[in-house]
Amino acid sequence: MKQKVAIVHPEIGLGGPDTVAVWILESLRDIYDVELIVCRDVDFQRINSLYGTSLNNDNIKVRVVKIPRFIEKSAKGRLLKQHILMRFCKRHAVEYDILFSTYNEMDFGRRGIQYIHFPSMDISKNARYNLMIDKWYYKDSFLRRFYVWAAARVSNYQEKNIVSNATFVNSNWTANIVKDIYGIDAITLYPPILEDFNNGKWATRSNSFIYIGIISPDKKISQMVSILKRIREKGYRVDFHIVGRIRGEGSGYPEQFRKLVEQNKEWVFYEGVLSREEMLKLISKSKFGIHAKQEHFGISIGELVKGGCIVFVPNEGGQAEIVGDAKRYVGFENEDDAVGKITSVLRDEALQRELREELIANIGKFSIEKFNDNLTSALEDFLKDSI
């Protein structure tokens, strides 16, 4: 009889944590009896079309935990959802051989496994590391601390149980932060990046820059537009393609974003949410990528690199591990530095060839195969330690 594994995740969407959750399900579905515990039902057909997986209700059981109606269909309130899931897991822990949270810290009431994308339970330390989303209700404040405290009462949250878990993180950068906050020696399990890219010939690609990801204020879209506008003012005829879902309904940001695109419509193009096939086609026709936010990892950055693009990223953060040694040419400290680095690469074709070779050589460590091998090995070790 297969051992029973619970994968615990509030809801499956399009973010980096959701990508990891989906690929953990895909990796374990034939080895274990896998049950996905969520706060909202999942559409496996949609998930498979987005991620290239083969999940269905025959190989993954789904258990939906009831939550208050006011957050049931909202992307907000994930911390409260997390604590509701903790309470559920504590009540049903005896039903599973392994309890595995793929969405940050989790107090199961017993030892389990947690994959921390970024620590979410200690607001004051998170704020110091600039890990919280740049919105007022995520800031370190009395209101936020009260919300965190009240949510923790729902699950009877105990930090000692977090510390006792086996812990994965998405980058060495995140591992250092988890070590500082909790004293945990976490294992870096890099998120996997698919191999289905069509690496079009460099000579046939255009001087296009691509951003792929959530479109929200904290992603610094306007800064990327400003950087590339300055590049154009230097005489380089680059354009910019933005791919992803707009967030921030009711805040005025979607209107601000669309206005920004309209003001630069000759060279800035909002592509919307693309199918994977459409996204791969766009990447294969473009030479460059850009990302302005300090990320904990950055799966879309890895996808651009694996698709053959030279990607410019901030120096600090998990995304720096994706570009590796090429950071000396593609990593930037601020807008001025970004303009200087991009200009240097655009005017030097020999440097472009060198960077592509370095980037492709480094991206190999983010393969599906390595992810699966490291994950299954770690679960085997966990079960041995639990005997």
mmCIF file of C-alpha atoms in Angstrom:
data_model
loop_
_atom_site.group_PDB
_atom_site.id
_atom_site.type_symbol
_atom_site.label_atom_id
_atom_site.label_comp_id
_atom_site.label_asym_id
_atom_site.label_seq_id
_atom_site.Cartn_x
_atom_site.Cartn_y
_atom_site.Cartn_z
ATOM 1 C CA MET A 1 0.000 0.000 0.000
ATOM 2 C CA LYS A 2 1.276 3.455 -0.918
ATOM 3 C CA GLN A 3 2.037 5.857 1.888
ATOM 4 C CA LYS A 4 -0.340 8.776 2.139
ATOM 5 C CA VAL A 5 0.959 12.311 1.579
ATOM 6 C CA ALA A 6 -1.030 15.502 2.132
ATOM 7 C CA ILE A 7 0.070 18.495 0.061
ATOM 8 C CA VAL A 8 -1.263 21.595 1.801
ATOM 9 C CA HIS A 9 -1.715 24.798 -0.221
ATOM 10 C CA PRO A 10 -4.379 27.537 0.155
ATOM 11 C CA GLU A 11 -5.295 27.706 -3.547
ATOM 12 C CA ILE A 12 -3.623 27.015 -6.893
ATOM 13 C CA GLY A 13 -3.094 30.049 -9.098
ATOM 14 C CA LEU A 14 -0.301 31.476 -11.253
ATOM 15 C CA GLY A 15 2.370 32.503 -8.749
ATOM 16 C CA GLY A 16 5.756 30.973 -8.009
ATOM 17 C CA PRO A 17 4.527 29.066 -4.914
ATOM 18 C CA ASP A 18 1.673 27.632 -6.981
ATOM 19 C CA THR A 19 4.117 26.454 -9.659
ATOM 20 C CA VAL A 20 6.153 24.600 -7.047
ATOM 21 C CA ALA A 21 3.010 23.045 -5.561
ATOM 22 C CA VAL A 22 1.883 21.801 -8.978
ATOM 23 C CA TRP A 23 5.248 20.214 -9.761
ATOM 24 C CA ILE A 24 5.457 18.579 -6.351
ATOM 25 C CA LEU A 25 2.052 17.028 -7.056
ATOM 26 C CA GLU A 26 3.276 15.897 -10.476
ATOM 27 C CA SER A 27 6.468 14.438 -9.015
ATOM 28 C CA LEU A 28 4.773 12.478 -6.217
ATOM 29 C CA ARG A 29 1.482 11.348 -7.795
ATOM 30 C CA ASP A 30 2.764 7.940 -8.953
ATOM 31 C CA ILE A 31 4.901 7.233 -5.884
ATOM 32 C CA TYR A 32 2.505 8.071 -3.061
ATOM 33 C CA ASP A 33 -1.224 8.269 -2.399
ATOM 34 C CA VAL A 34 -1.404 12.052 -2.751
ATOM 35 C CA GLU A 35 -4.166 14.265 -1.399
ATOM 36 C CA LEU A 36 -4.256 18.004 -2.040
ATOM 37 C CA ILE A 37 -5.716 20.003 0.854
ATOM 38 C CA VAL A 38 -6.917 23.434 -0.315
ATOM 39 C CA CYS A 39 -9.367 26.209 0.493
ATOM 40 C CA ARG A 40 -10.760 26.341 -3.042
ATOM 41 C CA ASP A 41 -11.411 23.537 -5.529
ATOM 42 C CA VAL A 42 -8.970 23.154 -8.425
ATOM 43 C CA ASP A 43 -9.407 22.924 -12.191
ATOM 44 C CA PHE A 44 -6.864 20.310 -13.261
ATOM 45 C CA GLN A 45 -7.526 20.879 -16.952
ATOM 46 C CA ARG A 46 -6.550 24.533 -16.596
ATOM 47 C CA ILE A 47 -3.545 23.667 -14.408
ATOM 48 C CA ASN A 48 -2.263 21.148 -16.951
ATOM 49 C CA SER A 49 -2.605 23.673 -19.797
ATOM 50 C CA LEU A 50 -0.593 26.242 -17.840
ATOM 51 C CA TYR A 51 2.130 24.012 -16.430
ATOM 52 C CA GLY A 52 2.390 21.076 -18.832
ATOM 53 C CA THR A 53 1.477 18.575 -16.097
ATOM 54 C CA SER A 54 -0.784 15.486 -16.181
ATOM 55 C CA LEU A 55 -2.854 15.890 -13.029
ATOM 56 C CA ASN A 56 -6.430 14.700 -12.648
ATOM 57 C CA ASN A 57 -8.892 13.543 -10.010
ATOM 58 C CA ASP A 58 -7.771 9.935 -10.467
ATOM 59 C CA ASN A 59 -4.120 10.523 -9.508
ATOM 60 C CA ILE A 60 -4.699 13.405 -7.058
ATOM 61 C CA LYS A 61 -7.455 13.460 -4.461
ATOM 62 C CA VAL A 62 -8.693 16.918 -3.525
ATOM 63 C CA ARG A 63 -9.967 17.851 -0.075
ATOM 64 C CA VAL A 64 -11.510 21.326 0.168
ATOM 65 C CA VAL A 65 -11.517 22.904 3.620
ATOM 66 C CA LYS A 66 -14.443 25.195 4.355
ATOM 67 C CA ILE A 67 -13.464 28.794 5.036
ATOM 68 C CA PRO A 68 -15.434 31.990 5.804
ATOM 69 C CA ARG A 69 -17.457 33.164 2.801
ATOM 70 C CA PHE A 70 -15.924 36.672 2.843
ATOM 71 C CA ILE A 71 -12.523 35.287 1.797
ATOM 72 C CA GLU A 72 -13.674 32.151 -0.005
ATOM 73 C CA LYS A 73 -13.303 33.561 -3.539
ATOM 74 C CA SER A 74 -10.722 36.220 -2.783
ATOM 75 C CA ALA A 75 -6.969 36.082 -3.393
ATOM 76 C CA LYS A 76 -6.594 38.056 -0.172
ATOM 77 C CA GLY A 77 -6.545 36.687 3.341
ATOM 78 C CA ARG A 78 -3.964 34.010 2.586
ATOM 79 C CA LEU A 79 -2.492 34.197 6.088
ATOM 80 C CA LEU A 80 -5.910 33.509 7.619
ATOM 81 C CA LYS A 81 -6.445 30.689 5.120
ATOM 82 C CA GLN A 82 -3.067 29.282 6.144
ATOM 83 C CA HIS A 83 -4.091 29.174 9.795
ATOM 84 C CA ILE A 84 -7.431 27.563 8.914
ATOM 85 C CA LEU A 85 -5.476 24.879 7.072
ATOM 86 C CA MET A 86 -3.194 24.463 10.098
ATOM 87 C CA ARG A 87 -6.226 23.860 12.320
ATOM 88 C CA PHE A 88 -7.585 21.321 9.844
ATOM 89 C CA CYS A 89 -4.249 19.496 9.604
ATOM 90 C CA LYS A 90 -3.926 19.251 13.369
ATOM 91 C CA ARG A 91 -7.357 17.640 13.556
ATOM 92 C CA HIS A 92 -6.662 15.166 10.735
ATOM 93 C CA ALA A 93 -2.906 14.581 11.103
ATOM 94 C CA VAL A 94 -3.311 10.897 11.998
ATOM 95 C CA GLU A 95 -4.767 10.227 8.526
ATOM 96 C CA TYR A 96 -1.456 10.936 6.748
ATOM 97 C CA ASP A 97 2.077 9.581 6.714
ATOM 98 C CA ILE A 98 3.498 12.912 5.556
ATOM 99 C CA LEU A 99 2.074 16.417 5.904
ATOM 100 C CA PHE A 100 3.731 18.763 3.407
ATOM 101 C CA SER A 101 3.039 22.501 3.173
ATOM 102 C CA THR A 102 4.006 23.946 -0.202
ATOM 103 C CA TYR A 103 3.018 27.444 0.931
ATOM 104 C CA ASN A 104 5.476 28.602 3.613
ATOM 105 C CA GLU A 105 5.543 27.851 7.333
ATOM 106 C CA MET A 106 3.045 25.379 8.721
ATOM 107 C CA ASP A 107 2.348 24.216 12.262
ATOM 108 C CA PHE A 108 0.920 20.713 11.761
ATOM 109 C CA GLY A 109 0.936 19.907 15.462
ATOM 110 C CA ARG A 110 3.598 17.306 14.674
ATOM 111 C CA ARG A 111 6.734 17.177 12.527
ATOM 112 C CA GLY A 112 6.079 17.683 8.830
ATOM 113 C CA ILE A 113 7.659 19.272 5.770
ATOM 114 C CA GLN A 114 7.390 22.913 4.707
ATOM 115 C CA TYR A 115 8.545 24.707 1.567
ATOM 116 C CA ILE A 116 9.206 28.352 2.448
ATOM 117 C CA HIS A 117 9.102 30.763 -0.482
ATOM 118 C CA PHE A 118 9.516 33.603 1.986
ATOM 119 C CA PRO A 119 8.823 33.683 5.730
ATOM 120 C CA SER A 120 5.333 35.000 6.439
ATOM 121 C CA MET A 121 4.725 34.625 10.165
ATOM 122 C CA ASP A 122 7.135 37.155 11.712
ATOM 123 C CA ILE A 123 6.043 40.568 10.452
ATOM 124 C CA SER A 124 8.741 42.697 12.104
ATOM 125 C CA LYS A 125 11.622 40.657 10.670
ATOM 126 C CA ASN A 126 9.945 40.314 7.292
ATOM 127 C CA ALA A 127 9.667 44.080 7.120
ATOM 128 C CA ARG A 128 13.379 44.400 7.835
ATOM 129 C CA TYR A 129 14.132 42.144 4.905
ATOM 130 C CA ASN A 130 11.641 43.970 2.669
ATOM 131 C CA LEU A 131 9.758 40.731 2.045
ATOM 132 C CA MET A 132 6.251 42.092 2.381
ATOM 133 C CA ILE A 133 4.249 43.290 -0.613
ATOM 134 C CA ASP A 134 4.356 47.072 -0.943
ATOM 135 C CA LYS A 135 0.786 47.786 0.166
ATOM 136 C CA TRP A 136 -0.321 49.480 3.351
ATOM 137 C CA TYR A 137 -2.142 46.429 4.727
ATOM 138 C CA TYR A 138 1.041 44.314 4.470
ATOM 139 C CA LYS A 139 3.229 46.855 6.267
ATOM 140 C CA ASP A 140 4.498 46.307 9.797
ATOM 141 C CA SER A 141 1.829 48.162 11.779
ATOM 142 C CA PHE A 142 -0.444 47.713 14.792
ATOM 143 C CA LEU A 143 -3.290 46.655 12.495
ATOM 144 C CA ARG A 144 -1.149 44.083 10.701
ATOM 145 C CA ARG A 145 0.249 42.682 13.941
ATOM 146 C CA PHE A 146 -3.263 42.372 15.345
ATOM 147 C CA TYR A 147 -4.366 40.489 12.207
ATOM 148 C CA VAL A 148 -1.375 38.132 12.507
ATOM 149 C CA TRP A 149 -2.093 37.582 16.216
ATOM 150 C CA ALA A 150 -5.814 36.967 15.658
ATOM 151 C CA ALA A 151 -5.173 34.565 12.768
ATOM 152 C CA ALA A 152 -2.721 32.598 14.930
ATOM 153 C CA ARG A 153 -5.445 32.092 17.539
ATOM 154 C CA VAL A 154 -7.486 30.186 14.941
ATOM 155 C CA SER A 155 -4.819 27.467 14.675
ATOM 156 C CA ASN A 156 -3.225 27.712 18.133
ATOM 157 C CA TYR A 157 -0.021 28.424 16.222
ATOM 158 C CA GLN A 158 3.253 27.429 17.929
ATOM 159 C CA GLU A 159 6.565 28.556 16.421
ATOM 160 C CA LYS A 160 8.372 25.603 18.008
ATOM 161 C CA ASN A 161 6.468 23.316 15.618
ATOM 162 C CA ILE A 162 7.666 25.378 12.640
ATOM 163 C CA VAL A 163 11.262 24.944 13.761
ATOM 164 C CA SER A 164 10.880 21.155 14.112
ATOM 165 C CA ASN A 165 9.747 20.688 10.487
ATOM 166 C CA ALA A 166 12.005 19.596 7.642
ATOM 167 C CA THR A 167 12.351 22.779 5.597
ATOM 168 C CA PHE A 168 12.879 23.471 1.900
ATOM 169 C CA VAL A 169 13.445 26.943 0.442
ATOM 170 C CA ASN A 170 13.530 28.273 -3.119
ATOM 171 C CA SER A 171 17.019 29.833 -3.054
ATOM 172 C CA ASN A 172 20.152 30.155 -0.953
ATOM 173 C CA TRP A 173 19.208 33.801 -0.435
ATOM 174 C CA THR A 174 15.920 32.752 1.183
ATOM 175 C CA ALA A 175 17.754 30.088 3.189
ATOM 176 C CA ASN A 176 19.896 32.761 4.851
ATOM 177 C CA ILE A 177 16.805 34.734 5.838
ATOM 178 C CA VAL A 178 15.049 31.643 7.218
ATOM 179 C CA LYS A 179 18.199 30.874 9.219
ATOM 180 C CA ASP A 180 18.203 34.368 10.714
ATOM 181 C CA ILE A 181 14.491 34.396 11.577
ATOM 182 C CA TYR A 182 14.025 30.827 12.839
ATOM 183 C CA GLY A 183 17.516 29.360 13.218
ATOM 184 C CA ILE A 184 16.553 26.638 10.718
ATOM 185 C CA ASP A 185 19.128 25.063 8.395
ATOM 186 C CA ALA A 186 16.929 24.801 5.317
ATOM 187 C CA ILE A 187 17.586 22.788 2.161
ATOM 188 C CA THR A 188 17.540 24.740 -1.099
ATOM 189 C CA LEU A 189 15.241 22.980 -3.571
ATOM 190 C CA TYR A 190 15.204 25.194 -6.634
ATOM 191 C CA PRO A 191 11.837 25.379 -8.410
ATOM 192 C CA PRO A 192 11.872 23.432 -11.685
ATOM 193 C CA ILE A 193 11.867 25.034 -15.116
ATOM 194 C CA LEU A 194 10.475 23.133 -18.092
ATOM 195 C CA GLU A 195 12.534 22.059 -21.086
ATOM 196 C CA ASP A 196 9.955 22.886 -23.783
ATOM 197 C CA PHE A 197 11.630 26.020 -25.135
ATOM 198 C CA ASN A 198 12.222 26.719 -28.809
ATOM 199 C CA ASN A 199 15.594 28.452 -28.857
ATOM 200 C CA GLY A 200 15.252 30.452 -32.053
ATOM 201 C CA LYS A 201 18.431 31.596 -33.760
ATOM 202 C CA TRP A 202 19.901 34.710 -32.168
ATOM 203 C CA ALA A 203 20.277 36.505 -35.504
ATOM 204 C CA THR A 204 16.558 36.185 -36.213
ATOM 205 C CA ARG A 205 15.470 37.550 -32.836
ATOM 206 C CA SER A 206 14.466 41.175 -32.345
ATOM 207 C CA ASN A 207 15.839 43.641 -29.786
ATOM 208 C CA SER A 208 12.735 43.066 -27.675
ATOM 209 C CA PHE A 209 12.647 42.959 -23.880
ATOM 210 C CA ILE A 210 10.104 40.768 -22.094
ATOM 211 C CA TYR A 211 8.665 40.866 -18.587
ATOM 212 C CA ILE A 212 6.583 37.865 -17.493
ATOM 213 C CA GLY A 213 4.769 37.821 -14.165
ATOM 214 C CA ILE A 214 2.127 39.454 -12.030
ATOM 215 C CA ILE A 215 1.482 43.086 -12.967
ATOM 216 C CA SER A 216 1.252 45.061 -9.736
ATOM 217 C CA PRO A 217 2.986 48.073 -8.139
ATOM 218 C CA ASP A 218 5.568 45.972 -6.278
ATOM 219 C CA LYS A 219 6.799 44.482 -9.582
ATOM 220 C CA LYS A 220 8.070 47.938 -10.626
ATOM 221 C CA ILE A 221 6.731 47.933 -14.180
ATOM 222 C CA SER A 222 7.068 51.711 -14.425
ATOM 223 C CA GLN A 223 10.770 51.482 -13.509
ATOM 224 C CA MET A 224 11.356 48.962 -16.290
ATOM 225 C CA VAL A 225 9.606 51.270 -18.769
ATOM 226 C CA SER A 226 11.754 54.170 -17.543
ATOM 227 C CA ILE A 227 14.980 52.171 -17.963
ATOM 228 C CA LEU A 228 14.127 51.083 -21.489
ATOM 229 C CA LYS A 229 12.922 54.545 -22.441
ATOM 230 C CA ARG A 230 16.364 55.877 -21.563
ATOM 231 C CA ILE A 231 17.906 53.100 -23.669
ATOM 232 C CA ARG A 232 15.772 54.220 -26.620
ATOM 233 C CA GLU A 233 16.903 57.803 -26.081
ATOM 234 C CA LYS A 234 20.451 56.574 -26.631
ATOM 235 C CA GLY A 235 19.425 55.433 -30.107
ATOM 236 C CA TYR A 236 18.692 51.721 -29.491
ATOM 237 C CA ARG A 237 15.344 50.746 -31.048
ATOM 238 C CA VAL A 238 14.184 48.337 -28.376
ATOM 239 C CA ASP A 239 10.604 47.485 -27.533
ATOM 240 C CA PHE A 240 9.009 46.013 -24.419
ATOM 241 C CA HIS A 241 6.449 43.205 -24.128
ATOM 242 C CA ILE A 242 4.638 42.762 -20.804
ATOM 243 C CA VAL A 243 2.966 39.421 -20.092
ATOM 244 C CA GLY A 244 0.782 38.588 -17.105
ATOM 245 C CA ARG A 245 -2.332 39.236 -15.086
ATOM 246 C CA ILE A 246 -3.024 42.723 -13.709
ATOM 247 C CA ARG A 247 -3.677 42.868 -9.979
ATOM 248 C CA GLY A 248 -4.860 45.676 -7.756
ATOM 249 C CA GLU A 249 -8.518 45.997 -8.721
ATOM 250 C CA GLY A 250 -10.105 48.894 -6.844
ATOM 251 C CA SER A 251 -6.754 50.529 -6.093
ATOM 252 C CA GLY A 252 -6.465 52.532 -9.289
ATOM 253 C CA TYR A 253 -3.344 50.649 -10.335
ATOM 254 C CA PRO A 254 -4.855 48.851 -13.386
ATOM 255 C CA GLU A 255 -5.839 52.233 -14.797
ATOM 256 C CA GLN A 256 -2.361 53.639 -14.086
ATOM 257 C CA PHE A 257 -0.747 50.666 -15.798
ATOM 258 C CA ARG A 258 -2.917 50.930 -18.913
ATOM 259 C CA LYS A 259 -2.208 54.653 -19.071
ATOM 260 C CA LEU A 260 1.535 53.940 -18.916
ATOM 261 C CA VAL A 261 1.203 51.501 -21.829
ATOM 262 C CA GLU A 262 -0.887 53.970 -23.835
ATOM 263 C CA GLN A 263 1.625 56.779 -23.290
ATOM 264 C CA ASN A 264 4.352 54.554 -24.771
ATOM 265 C CA LYS A 265 2.230 52.550 -27.209
ATOM 266 C CA GLU A 266 4.749 52.799 -30.050
ATOM 267 C CA TRP A 267 7.129 50.463 -28.219
ATOM 268 C CA VAL A 268 5.417 49.098 -25.059
ATOM 269 C CA PHE A 269 2.953 46.256 -25.612
ATOM 270 C CA TYR A 270 0.709 44.599 -23.030
ATOM 271 C CA GLU A 271 0.222 41.004 -24.190
ATOM 272 C CA GLY A 272 -2.191 39.951 -21.446
ATOM 273 C CA VAL A 273 -2.188 36.416 -20.060
ATOM 274 C CA LEU A 274 -0.736 34.119 -22.731
ATOM 275 C CA SER A 275 -1.055 30.380 -23.136
ATOM 276 C CA ARG A 276 2.206 28.554 -22.649
ATOM 277 C CA GLU A 277 2.488 27.991 -26.405
ATOM 278 C CA GLU A 278 2.054 31.710 -27.080
ATOM 279 C CA MET A 279 4.544 32.632 -24.364
ATOM 280 C CA LEU A 280 7.193 30.263 -25.741
ATOM 281 C CA LYS A 281 6.723 31.726 -29.212
ATOM 282 C CA LEU A 282 7.207 35.282 -27.904
ATOM 283 C CA ILE A 283 10.350 34.289 -25.982
ATOM 284 C CA SER A 284 11.862 32.573 -29.026
ATOM 285 C CA LYS A 285 11.556 35.803 -31.029
ATOM 286 C CA SER A 286 13.141 38.089 -28.402
ATOM 287 C CA LYS A 287 16.715 38.650 -27.289
ATOM 288 C CA PHE A 288 16.283 40.113 -23.826
ATOM 289 C CA GLY A 289 14.335 39.958 -20.593
ATOM 290 C CA ILE A 290 14.117 42.382 -17.687
ATOM 291 C CA HIS A 291 12.893 42.224 -14.104
ATOM 292 C CA ALA A 292 13.085 45.044 -11.562
ATOM 293 C CA LYS A 293 11.826 43.574 -8.294
ATOM 294 C CA GLN A 294 14.069 41.802 -5.801
ATOM 295 C CA GLU A 295 12.578 38.307 -5.834
ATOM 296 C CA HIS A 296 12.888 35.274 -3.586
ATOM 297 C CA PHE A 297 13.552 33.212 -6.725
ATOM 298 C CA GLY A 298 11.751 34.220 -9.943
ATOM 299 C CA ILE A 299 10.559 31.279 -12.071
ATOM 300 C CA SER A 300 9.684 33.502 -15.032
ATOM 301 C CA ILE A 301 13.259 34.818 -15.035
ATOM 302 C CA GLY A 302 14.509 31.255 -15.293
ATOM 303 C CA GLU A 303 12.077 30.595 -18.134
ATOM 304 C CA LEU A 304 13.404 33.569 -20.080
ATOM 305 C CA VAL A 305 16.977 32.379 -19.584
ATOM 306 C CA LYS A 306 16.135 28.808 -20.563
ATOM 307 C CA GLY A 307 14.379 30.225 -23.614
ATOM 308 C CA GLY A 308 17.659 31.788 -24.730
ATOM 309 C CA CYS A 309 17.189 35.387 -23.575
ATOM 310 C CA ILE A 310 19.739 37.586 -21.816
ATOM 311 C CA VAL A 311 17.906 38.753 -18.705
ATOM 312 C CA PHE A 312 18.713 41.836 -16.619
ATOM 313 C CA VAL A 313 17.830 41.577 -12.916
ATOM 314 C CA PRO A 314 18.513 43.281 -9.569
ATOM 315 C CA ASN A 315 21.799 42.259 -7.939
ATOM 316 C CA GLU A 316 20.208 41.309 -4.623
ATOM 317 C CA GLY A 317 17.735 38.449 -4.253
ATOM 318 C CA GLY A 318 17.173 34.862 -5.260
ATOM 319 C CA GLN A 319 17.007 35.787 -8.947
ATOM 320 C CA ALA A 320 20.758 36.462 -8.865
ATOM 321 C CA GLU A 321 21.273 32.696 -8.454
ATOM 322 C CA ILE A 322 19.482 32.140 -11.761
ATOM 323 C CA VAL A 323 21.920 34.312 -13.740
ATOM 324 C CA GLY A 324 24.971 33.029 -11.830
ATOM 325 C CA ASP A 325 28.353 34.526 -12.747
ATOM 326 C CA ALA A 326 26.740 36.537 -15.558
ATOM 327 C CA LYS A 327 25.465 38.836 -12.814
ATOM 328 C CA ARG A 328 28.540 41.019 -13.284
ATOM 329 C CA TYR A 329 27.054 42.106 -16.631
ATOM 330 C CA VAL A 330 23.287 41.693 -16.162
ATOM 331 C CA GLY A 331 22.814 42.475 -12.463
ATOM 332 C CA PHE A 332 22.054 46.076 -11.519
ATOM 333 C CA GLU A 333 21.879 48.134 -8.325
ATOM 334 C CA ASN A 334 19.578 50.919 -9.506
ATOM 335 C CA GLU A 335 18.109 52.498 -12.626
ATOM 336 C CA ASP A 336 21.311 54.262 -13.681
ATOM 337 C CA ASP A 337 23.287 51.055 -13.285
ATOM 338 C CA ALA A 338 20.688 49.157 -15.318
ATOM 339 C CA VAL A 339 20.909 51.658 -18.172
ATOM 340 C CA GLY A 340 24.691 51.375 -18.183
ATOM 341 C CA LYS A 341 24.709 47.552 -18.098
ATOM 342 C CA ILE A 342 22.085 47.198 -20.831
ATOM 343 C CA THR A 343 23.843 49.703 -23.062
ATOM 344 C CA SER A 344 27.141 47.834 -22.697
ATOM 345 C CA VAL A 345 25.528 44.549 -23.738
ATOM 346 C CA LEU A 346 23.537 46.022 -26.639
ATOM 347 C CA ARG A 347 26.616 47.471 -28.304
ATOM 348 C CA ASP A 348 28.787 44.334 -27.958
ATOM 349 C CA GLU A 349 27.700 41.263 -29.947
ATOM 350 C CA ALA A 350 30.659 39.212 -28.732
ATOM 351 C CA LEU A 351 29.610 39.889 -25.136
ATOM 352 C CA GLN A 352 26.070 38.813 -26.000
ATOM 353 C CA ARG A 353 27.347 35.430 -27.193
ATOM 354 C CA GLU A 354 29.443 35.026 -24.050
ATOM 355 C CA LEU A 355 26.519 35.867 -21.775
ATOM 356 C CA ARG A 356 24.140 33.473 -23.510
ATOM 357 C CA GLU A 357 26.631 30.646 -23.047
ATOM 358 C CA GLU A 358 27.125 31.481 -19.348
ATOM 359 C CA LEU A 359 23.407 31.777 -18.684
ATOM 360 C CA ILE A 360 22.501 28.511 -20.424
ATOM 361 C CA ALA A 361 25.306 26.673 -18.604
ATOM 362 C CA ASN A 362 24.014 27.881 -15.221
ATOM 363 C CA ILE A 363 20.306 27.234 -15.896
ATOM 364 C CA GLY A 364 20.845 23.472 -16.096
ATOM 365 C CA LYS A 365 20.603 23.106 -12.315
ATOM 366 C CA PHE A 366 16.926 24.113 -12.437
ATOM 367 C CA SER A 367 15.738 21.063 -14.409
ATOM 368 C CA ILE A 368 12.616 19.012 -13.715
ATOM 369 C CA GLU A 369 14.777 15.902 -13.374
ATOM 370 C CA LYS A 370 16.978 17.401 -10.646
ATOM 371 C CA PHE A 371 13.934 18.757 -8.844
ATOM 372 C CA ASN A 372 12.224 15.348 -8.861
ATOM 373 C CA ASP A 373 15.353 13.487 -7.743
ATOM 374 C CA ASN A 374 16.083 15.886 -4.877
ATOM 375 C CA LEU A 375 12.449 15.955 -3.760
ATOM 376 C CA THR A 376 11.866 12.196 -3.683
ATOM 377 C CA SER A 377 15.224 11.616 -1.973
ATOM 378 C CA ALA A 378 14.340 14.143 0.726
ATOM 379 C CA LEU A 379 10.944 12.520 1.343
ATOM 380 C CA GLU A 380 12.567 9.088 1.672
ATOM 381 C CA ASP A 381 14.985 10.525 4.243
ATOM 382 C CA PHE A 382 12.091 12.145 6.103
ATOM 383 C CA LEU A 383 10.196 8.853 6.340
ATOM 384 C CA LYS A 384 13.325 7.023 7.567
ATOM 385 C CA ASP A 385 13.831 9.659 10.280
ATOM 386 C CA SER A 386 10.168 9.317 11.306
ATOM 387 C CA ILE A 387 10.368 5.572 11.971
#
